[in-house]
CSV table of C-alpha atoms and ligand atoms in Angstrom, one decimal:
chain,number,residue,atom,x,y,z
A,1,UNK,CA,-109.1,-61.7,-74.4
A,2,UNK,CA,-105.6,-62.9,-75.3
A,3,UNK,CA,-105.1,-64.7,-78.5
A,4,UNK,CA,-102.3,-67.0,-79.4
A,5,UNK,CA,-101.8,-66.5,-83.1
A,6,UNK,CA,-100.0,-69.3,-85.0
A,7,UNK,CA,-99.3,-69.7,-88.7
A,8,UNK,CA,-97.3,-71.9,-91.1
A,9,UNK,CA,-96.8,-74.9,-88.8
A,10,UNK,CA,-96.0,-77.2,-91.7
A,11,UNK,CA,-96.2,-80.5,-89.9
A,12,UNK,CA,-93.5,-79.6,-87.4
A,13,UNK,CA,-94.9,-81.2,-84.2
A,14,UNK,CA,-91.8,-80.4,-82.0
A,15,UNK,CA,-92.1,-76.7,-82.9
A,16,UNK,CA,-95.8,-76.6,-82.3
A,17,UNK,CA,-95.5,-78.3,-78.9
A,18,UNK,CA,-92.7,-75.9,-77.9
A,19,UNK,CA,-94.8,-72.9,-78.9
A,20,UNK,CA,-97.7,-74.2,-76.7
A,21,UNK,CA,-95.3,-74.8,-73.8
A,22,UNK,CA,-93.7,-71.3,-74.1
A,23,UNK,CA,-97.1,-69.6,-74.4
A,24,UNK,CA,-98.7,-71.6,-71.6
A,25,UNK,CA,-100.7,-69.4,-69.3
A,26,UNK,CA,-100.3,-66.4,-71.6
A,27,UNK,CA,-103.4,-66.8,-73.8
A,28,UNK,CA,-107.1,-67.6,-73.7
A,29,UNK,CA,-107.7,-68.8,-77.3
A,30,UNK,CA,-105.7,-70.1,-80.3
A,31,UNK,CA,-106.3,-68.9,-83.8
A,32,UNK,CA,-104.4,-70.3,-86.8
A,33,UNK,CA,-103.7,-68.6,-90.2
A,34,UNK,CA,-103.2,-71.8,-92.2
A,35,UNK,CA,-100.5,-74.1,-93.6
A,36,UNK,CA,-100.9,-76.7,-90.9
A,37,UNK,CA,-99.2,-79.2,-93.2
A,38,UNK,CA,-96.6,-79.6,-95.9
A,39,UNK,CA,-92.8,-79.9,-95.7
A,40,UNK,CA,-92.5,-81.5,-92.2
A,41,UNK,CA,-92.7,-85.1,-90.9
A,42,UNK,CA,-95.9,-85.1,-88.7
A,43,UNK,CA,-99.0,-84.1,-90.7
A,44,UNK,CA,-101.5,-86.2,-88.8
A,45,UNK,CA,-100.2,-85.3,-85.3
A,46,UNK,CA,-100.2,-81.6,-86.2
A,47,UNK,CA,-103.7,-81.6,-87.6
A,48,UNK,CA,-104.9,-83.5,-84.6
A,49,UNK,CA,-103.3,-81.0,-82.2
A,50,UNK,CA,-104.7,-77.9,-84.1
A,51,UNK,CA,-108.2,-79.5,-84.1
A,52,UNK,CA,-107.9,-79.8,-80.3
A,53,UNK,CA,-106.6,-76.4,-79.5
A,54,UNK,CA,-107.8,-73.9,-82.1
A,55,UNK,CA,-111.0,-71.8,-82.0
A,56,UNK,CA,-110.6,-70.6,-85.6
A,57,UNK,CA,-108.5,-71.9,-88.5
A,58,UNK,CA,-108.3,-70.7,-92.0
A,59,UNK,CA,-106.7,-72.6,-94.8
A,60,UNK,CA,-103.3,-72.0,-96.5
A,61,UNK,CA,-102.0,-72.9,-99.9
A,62,UNK,CA,-100.2,-76.1,-98.6
A,63,UNK,CA,-103.4,-77.2,-96.9
A,64,UNK,CA,-105.2,-76.9,-100.2
A,65,UNK,CA,-102.5,-78.8,-102.1
A,66,UNK,CA,-102.1,-81.6,-99.5
A,67,UNK,CA,-105.8,-82.4,-99.4
A,68,UNK,CA,-106.2,-82.2,-103.2
A,69,UNK,CA,-108.2,-79.0,-103.6
A,70,UNK,CA,-105.2,-77.8,-105.8
A,71,UNK,CA,-102.6,-80.0,-107.3
A,72,UNK,CA,-99.3,-78.3,-106.4
A,73,UNK,CA,-98.4,-77.6,-110.1
A,74,UNK,CA,-97.2,-74.1,-109.1
A,75,UNK,CA,-95.0,-75.5,-106.3
A,76,UNK,CA,-91.3,-75.9,-106.7
A,77,UNK,CA,-90.3,-79.6,-107.2
A,78,UNK,CA,-89.2,-80.2,-103.5
A,79,UNK,CA,-92.4,-78.6,-102.1
A,80,UNK,CA,-94.4,-80.8,-104.6
A,81,UNK,CA,-92.6,-83.9,-103.4
A,82,UNK,CA,-93.4,-83.1,-99.8
A,83,UNK,CA,-97.0,-82.3,-100.7
A,84,UNK,CA,-97.5,-85.7,-102.4
A,85,UNK,CA,-95.8,-87.5,-99.4
A,86,UNK,CA,-98.1,-85.6,-97.0
A,87,UNK,CA,-101.2,-86.5,-99.0
A,88,UNK,CA,-100.3,-90.2,-98.7
A,89,UNK,CA,-99.7,-89.9,-95.0
A,90,UNK,CA,-102.9,-88.0,-93.9
A,91,UNK,CA,-105.7,-90.1,-92.7
A,92,UNK,CA,-109.2,-89.7,-94.3
A,93,UNK,CA,-110.6,-87.8,-91.4
A,94,UNK,CA,-107.8,-85.3,-91.4
A,95,UNK,CA,-108.0,-84.9,-95.2
A,96,UNK,CA,-111.8,-84.1,-94.8
A,97,UNK,CA,-111.0,-81.6,-92.1
A,98,UNK,CA,-108.4,-79.8,-94.3
A,99,UNK,CA,-110.9,-79.8,-97.3
A,100,UNK,CA,-113.5,-78.0,-95.3
A,101,UNK,CA,-111.2,-75.3,-93.9
A,102,UNK,CA,-112.6,-71.8,-94.8
A,103,UNK,CA,-110.8,-69.4,-97.1
A,104,UNK,CA,-109.6,-66.1,-95.6
A,105,UNK,CA,-110.3,-63.4,-94.7
A,106,UNK,CA,-111.8,-64.6,-91.5
A,107,UNK,CA,-113.2,-62.0,-89.1
A,108,UNK,CA,-113.0,-62.7,-85.4
A,109,UNK,CA,-113.7,-60.6,-82.4
A,110,UNK,CA,-112.8,-57.3,-84.1
A,111,UNK,CA,-109.7,-58.5,-86.0
A,112,UNK,CA,-109.1,-60.1,-89.3
A,113,UNK,CA,-107.1,-63.2,-90.3
A,114,UNK,CA,-105.8,-64.0,-93.8
A,115,UNK,CA,-103.2,-66.5,-95.0
A,116,UNK,CA,-101.7,-64.4,-97.8
A,117,UNK,CA,-103.4,-61.0,-98.3
A,118,UNK,CA,-106.9,-59.6,-97.7
A,119,UNK,CA,-107.5,-59.6,-101.5
A,120,UNK,CA,-106.0,-63.1,-102.2
A,121,UNK,CA,-105.2,-66.0,-99.9
A,122,UNK,CA,-102.3,-67.0,-102.1
A,123,UNK,CA,-100.6,-63.6,-102.4
A,124,UNK,CA,-97.2,-63.0,-100.7
A,125,UNK,CA,-97.2,-59.6,-98.8
A,126,UNK,CA,-93.5,-58.9,-98.6
A,127,UNK,CA,-93.2,-55.1,-98.9
A,128,UNK,CA,-94.8,-51.9,-97.9
A,129,UNK,CA,-95.8,-51.1,-101.4
A,130,UNK,CA,-98.2,-54.0,-101.5
A,131,UNK,CA,-99.1,-54.2,-97.9
A,132,UNK,CA,-102.0,-51.6,-97.8
A,133,UNK,CA,-103.0,-51.4,-101.4
A,134,UNK,CA,-106.4,-52.9,-100.5
A,135,UNK,CA,-106.6,-50.9,-97.3
A,136,UNK,CA,-109.7,-48.9,-98.2
A,137,UNK,CA,-111.8,-52.2,-98.2
A,138,UNK,CA,-110.0,-53.5,-95.2
A,139,UNK,CA,-111.5,-51.6,-92.3
A,140,UNK,CA,-110.1,-53.8,-89.6
A,141,UNK,CA,-107.5,-52.1,-87.5
A,142,UNK,CA,-105.6,-55.3,-86.9
A,143,UNK,CA,-105.2,-58.0,-89.6
A,144,UNK,CA,-103.0,-61.0,-89.1
A,145,UNK,CA,-101.4,-62.7,-92.1
A,146,UNK,CA,-98.9,-65.5,-92.7
A,147,UNK,CA,-97.6,-67.2,-95.9
A,148,UNK,CA,-94.2,-65.4,-96.1
A,149,UNK,CA,-92.8,-67.1,-92.9
A,150,UNK,CA,-91.3,-63.7,-92.0
A,151,UNK,CA,-92.2,-62.4,-88.5
A,152,UNK,CA,-93.1,-58.7,-88.3
A,153,UNK,CA,-95.5,-56.9,-90.6
A,154,UNK,CA,-96.5,-53.4,-91.5
A,155,UNK,CA,-98.1,-50.3,-90.0
A,156,UNK,CA,-100.2,-47.6,-91.8
A,157,UNK,CA,-100.4,-44.4,-89.8
A,158,UNK,CA,-103.4,-41.9,-90.1
A,159,UNK,CA,-101.2,-39.6,-92.2
A,160,UNK,CA,-101.0,-42.4,-94.7
A,161,UNK,CA,-97.4,-43.2,-94.1
A,162,UNK,CA,-96.4,-46.8,-94.1
A,163,UNK,CA,-93.8,-48.5,-91.8
A,164,UNK,CA,-92.2,-51.9,-91.8
A,165,UNK,CA,-92.0,-53.6,-88.4
A,166,UNK,CA,-88.3,-54.3,-88.0
A,167,UNK,CA,-86.8,-56.6,-85.3
A,168,UNK,CA,-90.2,-57.7,-84.0
A,169,UNK,CA,-88.2,-59.7,-81.5
A,170,UNK,CA,-85.2,-57.7,-80.4
A,171,UNK,CA,-81.9,-59.4,-81.4
A,172,UNK,CA,-80.6,-61.7,-78.7
A,173,UNK,CA,-84.0,-62.0,-77.0
A,174,UNK,CA,-87.1,-64.1,-77.5
A,175,UNK,CA,-89.7,-61.4,-77.2
A,176,UNK,CA,-90.9,-58.0,-78.5
A,177,UNK,CA,-93.9,-55.8,-77.9
A,178,UNK,CA,-95.9,-53.6,-80.2
A,179,UNK,CA,-98.5,-51.2,-78.9
A,180,UNK,CA,-101.6,-51.0,-81.1
A,181,UNK,CA,-102.7,-47.4,-81.7
A,182,UNK,CA,-106.4,-46.9,-82.4
A,183,UNK,CA,-105.8,-44.5,-85.3
A,184,UNK,CA,-103.4,-46.8,-87.3
A,185,UNK,CA,-103.8,-50.0,-89.3
A,186,UNK,CA,-101.7,-53.0,-88.7
A,187,UNK,CA,-100.8,-56.0,-90.8
A,188,UNK,CA,-99.2,-58.4,-88.3
A,189,UNK,CA,-97.3,-61.6,-89.2
A,190,UNK,CA,-96.7,-63.8,-86.2
A,191,UNK,CA,-94.0,-65.6,-88.1
A,192,UNK,CA,-93.8,-69.3,-88.9
A,193,UNK,CA,-94.1,-72.0,-86.2
A,194,UNK,CA,-92.5,-74.8,-88.2
A,195,UNK,CA,-90.4,-73.3,-91.0
A,196,UNK,CA,-89.2,-69.8,-90.4
A,197,UNK,CA,-87.5,-68.0,-93.3
A,198,UNK,CA,-86.2,-64.9,-91.6
A,199,UNK,CA,-82.8,-66.4,-90.7
A,200,UNK,CA,-83.8,-67.3,-87.2
A,201,UNK,CA,-84.5,-71.0,-86.9
A,202,UNK,CA,-86.5,-70.7,-83.7
A,203,UNK,CA,-90.3,-71.3,-83.8
A,204,UNK,CA,-92.2,-68.0,-84.1
A,205,UNK,CA,-95.6,-66.9,-82.8
A,206,UNK,CA,-97.5,-63.9,-81.5
A,207,UNK,CA,-100.0,-63.1,-78.8
A,208,UNK,CA,-102.6,-60.4,-79.3
A,209,UNK,CA,-104.2,-58.8,-76.3
A,210,UNK,CA,-107.3,-56.9,-77.5
A,211,UNK,CA,-107.9,-55.4,-74.0
A,212,UNK,CA,-104.4,-54.0,-73.5
A,213,UNK,CA,-104.2,-53.4,-77.3
A,214,UNK,CA,-100.8,-54.8,-77.9
A,215,UNK,CA,-99.1,-57.6,-79.9
A,216,UNK,CA,-96.3,-59.6,-78.3
A,217,UNK,CA,-93.9,-61.4,-80.7
A,218,UNK,CA,-92.0,-64.5,-79.6
A,219,UNK,CA,-89.3,-66.8,-80.7
A,220,UNK,CA,-88.7,-70.1,-78.9
A,221,UNK,CA,-86.0,-72.8,-79.5
A,222,UNK,CA,-87.4,-76.3,-80.1
A,223,UNK,CA,-86.0,-79.8,-80.5
A,224,UNK,CA,-84.8,-79.2,-84.1
A,225,UNK,CA,-82.6,-82.4,-84.4
A,226,UNK,CA,-85.6,-84.5,-83.5
A,227,UNK,CA,-87.6,-83.0,-86.3
A,228,UNK,CA,-84.7,-83.3,-88.8
A,229,UNK,CA,-84.2,-87.0,-87.8
A,230,UNK,CA,-87.9,-87.7,-88.4
A,231,UNK,CA,-87.7,-86.1,-91.8
A,232,UNK,CA,-84.6,-88.2,-92.7
A,233,UNK,CA,-86.4,-91.4,-91.6
A,234,UNK,CA,-89.4,-90.4,-93.7
A,235,UNK,CA,-87.2,-89.9,-96.8
A,236,UNK,CA,-88.2,-86.2,-97.2
A,237,UNK,CA,-85.8,-84.2,-99.4
A,238,UNK,CA,-82.4,-83.2,-97.8
A,239,UNK,CA,-82.7,-79.4,-98.7
A,240,UNK,CA,-86.0,-79.3,-96.8
A,241,UNK,CA,-84.2,-80.8,-93.8
A,242,UNK,CA,-81.2,-78.5,-93.8
A,243,UNK,CA,-83.2,-75.3,-94.4
A,244,UNK,CA,-84.8,-75.6,-91.0
A,245,UNK,CA,-81.5,-75.0,-89.1
A,246,UNK,CA,-80.7,-72.0,-91.4
A,247,UNK,CA,-84.1,-70.4,-90.9
A,248,UNK,CA,-84.7,-69.8,-94.5
B,1,ZN,ZN1,-96.5,-71.7,-95.4
């Protein structure tokens, strides 16, 4: 089975549609690691799309805040503004859908899915030191995570040595491949569809092939000016509009 793994879409419809177009014919099922909404201009259309295409979805911190499970007090002021705007936009059915999304970790077909970390859905896993601290309880060979908006992840070898996955997509290309060894553990971040923060503005995603045992990382250029124009029209904060083209 080939899984299209998407995360951190953040109401960016153009980015999501481009990902689905680029990945067309390359996958059997879609799984989503959360943060469908927040920041971007199209919360309803993105929720609608994810509901249509995705087999398994777990919730992210922005999903929780936008549907009122949490109240965004720990968000920065711009993120909070976008959260309140999103909450007003979402129709009641989509609000209900977001409220019932399960908390990670989700287990699916031999792999795990979390938004933040295995131990805590809101935790940012940004370095090797923290990546495998809960490894003894996490027996899954492959765990997908999001939340940081940084494509790549971490490998733990049988000798206990850790490794950061650098340049998941080789510079100047839109694709990279990682072979999954049965004796190692993997924390894989597909990157963010709708708001990348690794200085590459292109939409990010990954495809996991559990038969071939490999992960393919992708970047794909989408209609960024269209998304930015919609954000401008919606009155969303200017720094949230400009950060998209900087990829941070
Ligand atoms: Zn996010």
